[in-house]
C-alpha atoms as a printed R data frame, in Angstrom:
    type eleno elety resid chain resno       x       y      z
1   ATOM     1    CA   MET     A     1  -9.021 -41.355  8.533
2   ATOM     2    CA   ARG     A     2  -9.883 -45.081  8.725
3   ATOM     3    CA   SER     A     3  -9.177 -45.690  4.998
4   ATOM     4    CA   ARG     A     4  -5.554 -44.513  5.509
5   ATOM     5    CA   PRO     A     5  -2.835 -46.899  6.623
6   ATOM     6    CA   PHE     A     6  -1.973 -45.928 10.359
7   ATOM     7    CA   VAL     A     7   1.747 -46.486 11.570
8   ATOM     8    CA   LEU     A     8   2.549 -46.463 15.317
9   ATOM     9    CA   ALA     A     9   6.333 -45.541 15.543
10  ATOM    10    CA   SER     A    10   6.580 -47.077 19.044
11  ATOM    11    CA   ALA     A    11   7.000 -50.694 20.481
12  ATOM    12    CA   SER     A    12   4.683 -49.740 23.358
13  ATOM    13    CA   PRO     A    13   1.936 -52.838 23.801
14  ATOM    14    CA   ALA     A    14   0.039 -50.074 26.009
15  ATOM    15    CA   ARG     A    15  -0.043 -47.559 23.173
16  ATOM    16    CA   LEU     A    16  -1.055 -50.259 20.760
17  ATOM    17    CA   ARG     A    17  -3.814 -51.380 22.722
18  ATOM    18    CA   LEU     A    18  -5.437 -47.817 23.482
19  ATOM    19    CA   LEU     A    19  -5.241 -47.266 19.794
20  ATOM    20    CA   GLN     A    20  -6.898 -50.648 19.059
21  ATOM    21    CA   GLN     A    21  -9.439 -50.157 21.710
22  ATOM    22    CA   ALA     A    22 -10.406 -46.724 19.946
23  ATOM    23    CA   GLY     A    23 -10.785 -48.803 16.510
24  ATOM    24    CA   VAL     A    24  -7.463 -47.936 15.166
25  ATOM    25    CA   ASP     A    25  -5.340 -51.062 13.992
26  ATOM    26    CA   PRO     A    26  -1.778 -49.587 13.454
27  ATOM    27    CA   HIS     A    27   1.021 -51.202 11.951
28  ATOM    28    CA   VAL     A    28   3.779 -50.860 14.321
29  ATOM    29    CA   ILE     A    29   7.451 -49.688 13.096
30  ATOM    30    CA   VAL     A    30   9.910 -48.979 15.975
31  ATOM    31    CA   SER     A    31  11.970 -45.853 15.256
32  ATOM    32    CA   GLY     A    32  15.259 -46.753 16.761
33  ATOM    33    CA   VAL     A    33  15.997 -43.132 17.820
34  ATOM    34    CA   ASP     A    34  18.817 -42.580 20.231
35  ATOM    35    CA   GLU     A    35  16.715 -40.976 22.943
36  ATOM    36    CA   GLU     A    36  19.443 -39.880 25.317
37  ATOM    37    CA   ALA     A    37  21.302 -38.174 22.331
38  ATOM    38    CA   VAL     A    38  18.106 -36.290 20.911
39  ATOM    39    CA   ALA     A    39  16.828 -35.031 24.229
40  ATOM    40    CA   ALA     A    40  20.055 -33.929 26.284
41  ATOM    41    CA   GLY     A    41  19.715 -31.119 28.201
42  ATOM    42    CA   LEU     A    42  16.017 -30.530 27.808
43  ATOM    43    CA   GLY     A    43  13.315 -30.446 30.592
44  ATOM    44    CA   PRO     A    44  10.414 -32.978 30.735
45  ATOM    45    CA   ARG     A    45   7.800 -31.608 28.870
46  ATOM    46    CA   GLU     A    46  10.110 -30.631 25.866
47  ATOM    47    CA   THR     A    47  11.859 -34.010 26.052
48  ATOM    48    CA   ALA     A    48   8.520 -35.648 25.413
49  ATOM    49    CA   GLU     A    49   7.866 -33.085 22.534
50  ATOM    50    CA   VAL     A    50  11.237 -33.483 20.802
51  ATOM    51    CA   LEU     A    51  11.431 -37.368 21.210
52  ATOM    52    CA   ALA     A    52   7.770 -37.930 19.715
53  ATOM    53    CA   LEU     A    53   8.795 -35.808 16.571
54  ATOM    54    CA   ALA     A    54  12.128 -37.695 16.274
55  ATOM    55    CA   LYS     A    55  10.337 -40.879 16.398
56  ATOM    56    CA   ALA     A    56   7.595 -40.084 13.802
57  ATOM    57    CA   GLU     A    57  10.140 -38.509 11.486
58  ATOM    58    CA   ALA     A    58  12.458 -41.445 11.552
59  ATOM    59    CA   VAL     A    59   9.761 -44.012 10.739
60  ATOM    60    CA   ALA     A    60   8.204 -41.496  8.138
61  ATOM    61    CA   GLN     A    61  11.454 -41.640  6.402
62  ATOM    62    CA   GLY     A    62  11.493 -45.356  6.045
63  ATOM    63    CA   GLN     A    63   9.384 -47.859  4.265
64  ATOM    64    CA   LEU     A    64   5.623 -47.076  4.543
65  ATOM    65    CA   PRO     A    65   2.429 -48.132  3.476
66  ATOM    66    CA   VAL     A    66   1.211 -45.878  0.637
67  ATOM    67    CA   ALA     A    67  -0.393 -42.536  2.173
68  ATOM    68    CA   ALA     A    68   0.298 -43.715  5.826
69  ATOM    69    CA   LEU     A    69  -0.405 -41.687  8.825
70  ATOM    70    CA   VAL     A    70   2.492 -41.989 11.287
71  ATOM    71    CA   LEU     A    71   2.072 -41.213 15.151
72  ATOM    72    CA   GLY     A    72   5.148 -41.001 17.236
73  ATOM    73    CA   CYS     A    73   4.696 -40.466 21.005
74  ATOM    74    CA   ASP     A    74   7.053 -40.215 23.994
75  ATOM    75    CA   SER     A    75   6.211 -40.024 27.655
76  ATOM    76    CA   VAL     A    76   8.270 -38.505 30.419
77  ATOM    77    CA   PHE     A    77   6.923 -38.427 34.162
78  ATOM    78    CA   GLU     A    78   7.929 -34.835 35.982
79  ATOM    79    CA   PHE     A    79   8.459 -35.156 39.567
80  ATOM    80    CA   GLU     A    80   9.752 -32.199 41.637
81  ATOM    81    CA   GLN     A    81  10.731 -30.436 38.243
82  ATOM    82    CA   VAL     A    82  13.064 -33.331 36.989
83  ATOM    83    CA   GLY     A    83  12.055 -35.494 34.058
84  ATOM    84    CA   LEU     A    84  11.824 -39.393 34.686
85  ATOM    85    CA   GLY     A    85  11.962 -41.809 32.082
86  ATOM    86    CA   LYS     A    86  12.104 -45.506 32.752
87  ATOM    87    CA   PRO     A    87  14.321 -46.591 35.716
88  ATOM    88    CA   ARG     A    88  17.709 -48.130 34.797
89  ATOM    89    CA   THR     A    89  17.725 -50.300 37.922
90  ATOM    90    CA   PRO     A    90  15.526 -51.668 40.646
91  ATOM    91    CA   GLU     A    91  17.358 -49.649 43.083
92  ATOM    92    CA   GLU     A    92  16.541 -46.308 41.095
93  ATOM    93    CA   ALA     A    93  12.781 -47.506 40.563
94  ATOM    94    CA   LEU     A    94  12.722 -47.993 44.449
95  ATOM    95    CA   ALA     A    95  13.898 -44.693 45.144
96  ATOM    96    CA   ARG     A    96  11.777 -43.076 42.942
97  ATOM    97    CA   GLY     A    97   8.606 -44.907 44.305
98  ATOM    98    CA   VAL     A    98   9.419 -44.229 47.841
99  ATOM    99    CA   ALA     A    99   9.803 -40.439 46.971
100 ATOM   100    CA   MET     A   100   6.613 -40.272 45.243
101 ATOM   101    CA   SER     A   101   4.533 -41.616 48.033
102 ATOM   102    CA   GLY     A   102   1.834 -39.559 48.874
103 ATOM   103    CA   ARG     A   103   2.809 -36.718 46.345
104 ATOM   104    CA   SER     A   104   1.916 -35.732 42.932
105 ATOM   105    CA   GLY     A   105   3.678 -35.465 39.454
106 ATOM   106    CA   THR     A   106   2.992 -34.641 35.757
107 ATOM   107    CA   LEU     A   107   2.941 -37.298 33.055
108 ATOM   108    CA   TRP     A   108   3.881 -35.478 29.940
109 ATOM   109    CA   THR     A   109   3.157 -37.312 26.481
110 ATOM   110    CA   GLY     A   110   4.483 -35.901 23.288
111 ATOM   111    CA   HIS     A   111   2.193 -36.783 20.172
112 ATOM   112    CA   THR     A   112   3.402 -36.026 16.568
113 ATOM   113    CA   LEU     A   113   1.306 -37.280 13.684
114 ATOM   114    CA   ILE     A   114   2.776 -37.159  9.783
115 ATOM   115    CA   ASP     A   115   0.569 -37.142  6.951
116 ATOM   116    CA   SER     A   116   3.278 -39.000  4.549
117 ATOM   117    CA   ALA     A   117   1.186 -38.182  1.337
118 ATOM   118    CA   ALA     A   118   0.830 -34.335  2.066
119 ATOM   119    CA   GLY     A   119   4.204 -34.001  3.868
120 ATOM   120    CA   VAL     A   120   2.323 -32.203  6.895
121 ATOM   121    CA   THR     A   121   3.129 -32.714 10.614
122 ATOM   122    CA   VAL     A   122   1.394 -31.660 13.655
123 ATOM   123    CA   SER     A   123   2.128 -32.058 17.326
124 ATOM   124    CA   GLU     A   124   0.715 -31.764 20.748
125 ATOM   125    CA   VAL     A   125   2.034 -32.301 24.137
126 ATOM   126    CA   VAL     A   126  -0.617 -33.490 27.048
127 ATOM   127    CA   GLY     A   127  -0.006 -33.238 30.749
128 ATOM   128    CA   THR     A   128  -1.991 -35.249 33.164
129 ATOM   129    CA   THR     A   129  -1.369 -34.750 36.779
130 ATOM   130    CA   VAL     A   130  -1.177 -38.001 38.855
131 ATOM   131    CA   HIS     A   131  -1.832 -38.253 42.613
132 ATOM   132    CA   PHE     A   132  -0.194 -40.935 44.576
133 ATOM   133    CA   ALA     A   133  -1.522 -42.959 47.511
134 ATOM   134    CA   GLU     A   134   0.794 -43.394 50.890
135 ATOM   135    CA   PHE     A   135   2.561 -46.586 50.614
136 ATOM   136    CA   SER     A   136   5.361 -48.157 52.622
137 ATOM   137    CA   THR     A   137   8.787 -49.083 51.495
138 ATOM   138    CA   ALA     A   138   7.974 -52.523 51.668
139 ATOM   139    CA   GLU     A   139   5.123 -52.238 49.220
140 ATOM   140    CA   MET     A   140   7.295 -50.357 47.005
141 ATOM   141    CA   GLN     A   141  10.085 -53.301 46.994
142 ATOM   142    CA   ALA     A   142   7.317 -55.697 46.348
143 ATOM   143    CA   TYR     A   143   6.157 -53.673 43.347
144 ATOM   144    CA   VAL     A   144   9.595 -53.316 42.140
145 ATOM   145    CA   ALA     A   145  10.184 -57.166 42.335
146 ATOM   146    CA   THR     A   146   7.384 -57.723 39.976
147 ATOM   147    CA   GLY     A   147   9.687 -56.108 37.224
148 ATOM   148    CA   GLU     A   148   6.729 -53.753 35.890
149 ATOM   149    CA   PRO     A   149   7.983 -50.245 36.944
150 ATOM   150    CA   MET     A   150  11.222 -51.014 34.788
151 ATOM   151    CA   GLN     A   151   9.324 -50.981 31.614
152 ATOM   152    CA   VAL     A   152   7.513 -47.523 31.996
153 ATOM   153    CA   ALA     A   153   8.279 -43.797 32.197
154 ATOM   154    CA   GLY     A   154   8.158 -42.718 35.917
155 ATOM   155    CA   GLY     A   155   8.322 -46.067 37.037
156 ATOM   156    CA   PHE     A   156   4.625 -46.957 37.698
157 ATOM   157    CA   THR     A   157   1.660 -48.097 35.535
158 ATOM   158    CA   LEU     A   158  -1.910 -46.947 35.482
159 ATOM   159    CA   ASP     A   159  -3.308 -49.851 33.648
160 ATOM   160    CA   GLY     A   160  -1.342 -52.765 35.432
161 ATOM   161    CA   LEU     A   161  -0.087 -53.413 39.041
162 ATOM   162    CA   GLY     A   162   0.836 -49.921 39.880
163 ATOM   163    CA   ALA     A   163  -2.619 -48.871 39.625
164 ATOM   164    CA   ALA     A   164  -3.092 -49.836 43.231
165 ATOM   165    CA   LEU     A   165  -0.634 -47.224 44.047
166 ATOM   166    CA   VAL     A   166  -2.567 -44.069 42.286
167 ATOM   167    CA   LEU     A   167  -5.305 -42.169 44.035
168 ATOM   168    CA   GLY     A   168  -6.430 -40.492 40.965
169 ATOM   169    CA   VAL     A   169  -5.462 -38.388 37.943
170 ATOM   170    CA   ASP     A   170  -6.279 -34.760 36.543
171 ATOM   171    CA   GLY     A   171  -6.757 -35.002 33.044
172 ATOM   172    CA   ASP     A   172  -6.718 -38.099 30.457
173 ATOM   173    CA   PRO     A   173  -5.975 -41.185 32.084
174 ATOM   174    CA   GLY     A   174  -5.035 -42.690 28.443
175 ATOM   175    CA   ASN     A   175  -2.368 -40.061 28.337
176 ATOM   176    CA   VAL     A   176  -0.763 -41.542 31.438
177 ATOM   177    CA   ILE     A   177  -0.836 -45.230 29.878
178 ATOM   178    CA   GLY     A   178   0.994 -43.901 26.881
179 ATOM   179    CA   VAL     A   179  -1.291 -42.187 24.459
180 ATOM   180    CA   SER     A   180  -4.292 -39.505 24.489
181 ATOM   181    CA   VAL     A   181  -6.634 -40.821 21.965
182 ATOM   182    CA   PRO     A   182  -8.591 -37.475 22.106
183 ATOM   183    CA   CYS     A   183  -5.159 -35.664 21.332
184 ATOM   184    CA   VAL     A   184  -4.903 -38.101 18.437
185 ATOM   185    CA   ARG     A   185  -8.318 -37.178 17.125
186 ATOM   186    CA   ARG     A   186  -7.284 -33.433 17.291
187 ATOM   187    CA   LEU     A   187  -4.282 -34.095 15.537
188 ATOM   188    CA   VAL     A   188  -6.246 -36.215 12.662
189 ATOM   189    CA   LYS     A   189  -8.663 -33.206 12.279
190 ATOM   190    CA   GLN     A   190  -5.522 -30.716 12.141
191 ATOM   191    CA   LEU     A   191  -4.657 -32.493  9.054
192 ATOM   192    CA   GLY     A   192  -7.963 -32.125  7.539
193 ATOM   193    CA   LEU     A   193  -9.235 -35.770  8.060
194 ATOM   194    CA   GLU     A   194 -12.243 -36.987  9.860
195 ATOM   195    CA   TRP     A   195 -11.702 -39.673 12.967
196 ATOM   196    CA   TYR     A   196 -14.507 -41.987 12.089
197 ATOM   197    CA   SER     A   197 -14.251 -41.819  8.207
């Protein structure tokens, strides 16, 4: 796989960083997919799955390095059976955070990998349960004031300031950050390629 160009169909610096830490140095091409139009009426898990596919396909149809592998990802946080993307306002981020204090939810990340040379697409959705610490409204207001919650699905991070609000996770922590590297390895193998070669 390392001999093939790898394209990340996402502007997420966290996804890029996780892939680079795993030895993958992707080209970044942002898809420009209208997420609300594509995912209208879908549940949280399905939204992550459909948007990952839409992003990968949109980028795969454009100008790519020869024989590129294209990875599309999308994350949705499910809390009380409702899918939460990025908060639209600080007030929304605050309300979400206060509701999550001392509770748990599931972060779904859809992963789609396209082999542009073979015309083959493989996908997988990974869920990770996130357990939140108990925190005060004042703590959440201070966190929201940093601006960090406005940039991420669910309105919290595991790899930044929001980590102090998380007791732990059940599953892959990288998935919460934005990409499950073990999942990407499985998808690479499904394409008949080897992760380390």
